[in-house]
PDB file of C-alpha atoms in Angstrom:
ATOM      1  CA  MET A  28       0.000   0.000   0.000  1.00  0.00           C
ATOM      2  CA  ALA A  29       1.262   3.445  -0.865  1.00  0.00           C
ATOM      3  CA  LYS A  30       1.277   6.095   1.815  1.00  0.00           C
ATOM      4  CA  ALA A  31      -0.729   9.231   1.167  1.00  0.00           C
ATOM      5  CA  LYS A  32       1.529  12.238   0.767  1.00  0.00           C
ATOM      6  CA  LYS A  33       0.913  14.971   3.330  1.00  0.00           C
ATOM      7  CA  THR A  34       0.221  18.361   1.847  1.00  0.00           C
ATOM      8  CA  VAL A  35       1.443  21.441   3.649  1.00  0.00           C
ATOM      9  CA  PRO A  36      -0.731  24.529   3.291  1.00  0.00           C
ATOM     10  CA  VAL A  37       1.053  27.517   1.815  1.00  0.00           C
ATOM     11  CA  PHE A  38       0.189  30.810   3.446  1.00  0.00           C
ATOM     12  CA  ASP A  39       0.653  34.165   1.703  1.00  0.00           C
ATOM     13  CA  ALA A  40       4.053  35.396   2.944  1.00  0.00           C
ATOM     14  CA  GLY A  41       2.994  39.057   2.927  1.00  0.00           C
ATOM     15  CA  THR A  42      -0.179  38.553   4.960  1.00  0.00           C
ATOM     16  CA  GLU A  43      -0.468  38.700   8.747  1.00  0.00           C
ATOM     17  CA  TYR A  44      -2.544  35.990  10.426  1.00  0.00           C
ATOM     18  CA  LYS A  45      -4.227  35.593  13.795  1.00  0.00           C
ATOM     19  CA  VAL A  46      -2.981  32.232  15.046  1.00  0.00           C
ATOM     20  CA  ARG A  47      -3.680  29.655  17.741  1.00  0.00           C
ATOM     21  CA  VAL A  48      -1.604  26.530  18.099  1.00  0.00           C
ATOM     22  CA  THR A  49      -3.409  23.276  18.854  1.00  0.00           C
ATOM     23  CA  ARG A  50      -0.594  21.864  20.986  1.00  0.00           C
ATOM     24  CA  PRO A  51       2.682  23.190  22.463  1.00  0.00           C
ATOM     25  CA  ILE A  52       5.255  23.702  19.712  1.00  0.00           C
ATOM     26  CA  ASN A  53       8.851  24.899  19.782  1.00  0.00           C
ATOM     27  CA  VAL A  54      10.215  27.199  17.103  1.00  0.00           C
ATOM     28  CA  GLY A  55      13.840  28.057  17.735  1.00  0.00           C
ATOM     29  CA  PRO A  56      14.141  29.364  21.301  1.00  0.00           C
ATOM     30  CA  PHE A  57      10.392  30.065  21.582  1.00  0.00           C
ATOM     31  CA  GLN A  58       7.631  27.805  22.841  1.00  0.00           C
ATOM     32  CA  TYR A  59       4.099  28.597  21.698  1.00  0.00           C
ATOM     33  CA  LEU A  60       1.230  27.314  23.831  1.00  0.00           C
ATOM     34  CA  PRO A  61      -2.448  26.735  22.954  1.00  0.00           C
ATOM     35  CA  ARG A  62      -3.551  29.463  25.372  1.00  0.00           C
ATOM     36  CA  ASP A  63      -1.562  32.163  23.504  1.00  0.00           C
ATOM     37  CA  ASP A  64      -3.169  34.545  20.991  1.00  0.00           C
ATOM     38  CA  LEU A  65      -0.530  35.070  18.332  1.00  0.00           C
ATOM     39  CA  ARG A  66       0.033  37.057  15.164  1.00  0.00           C
ATOM     40  CA  MET A  67       2.407  35.708  12.553  1.00  0.00           C
ATOM     41  CA  THR A  68       3.316  36.192   8.928  1.00  0.00           C
ATOM     42  CA  GLY A  69       2.385  33.632   6.331  1.00  0.00           C
ATOM     43  CA  GLU A  70       6.060  32.796   5.855  1.00  0.00           C
ATOM     44  CA  MET A  71       6.352  31.797   9.521  1.00  0.00           C
ATOM     45  CA  LEU A  72       3.136  29.744   9.365  1.00  0.00           C
ATOM     46  CA  THR A  73       4.344  27.815   6.330  1.00  0.00           C
ATOM     47  CA  GLN A  74       7.567  26.999   8.191  1.00  0.00           C
ATOM     48  CA  ILE A  75       5.633  25.813  11.276  1.00  0.00           C
ATOM     49  CA  ALA A  76       3.315  23.666   9.131  1.00  0.00           C
ATOM     50  CA  LYS A  77       6.330  22.008   7.470  1.00  0.00           C
ATOM     51  CA  GLU A  78       8.017  21.253  10.798  1.00  0.00           C
ATOM     52  CA  HIS A  79       5.042  20.395  13.016  1.00  0.00           C
ATOM     53  CA  GLY A  80       2.241  19.516  10.599  1.00  0.00           C
ATOM     54  CA  ALA A  81      -0.741  21.488   9.361  1.00  0.00           C
ATOM     55  CA  ASP A  82      -2.866  20.315  12.288  1.00  0.00           C
ATOM     56  CA  ALA A  83      -0.584  22.191  14.741  1.00  0.00           C
ATOM     57  CA  ILE A  84      -2.062  25.591  13.835  1.00  0.00           C
ATOM     58  CA  VAL A  85      -5.353  27.331  13.196  1.00  0.00           C
ATOM     59  CA  ALA A  86      -4.937  30.609  11.330  1.00  0.00           C
ATOM     60  CA  GLU A  87      -7.085  33.285   9.745  1.00  0.00           C
ATOM     61  CA  PRO A  88      -5.969  36.431   7.901  1.00  0.00           C
ATOM     62  CA  VAL A  89      -6.209  39.711   9.791  1.00  0.00           C
TER      63      VAL A  89
END
């Protein structure tokens, strides 16, 4: 059986997003927790989705 290839969402790099993480994730020296209200660029979100999976974040454009 062939494994289904995971697709990583691509966010617009120039857009700012309101973000919540679904579980604790580490990005460099920072740890983001589900209780935090965050704002990130699309470039950062794409990087997080590649490293931690698309299910690690919920984002909407601001």
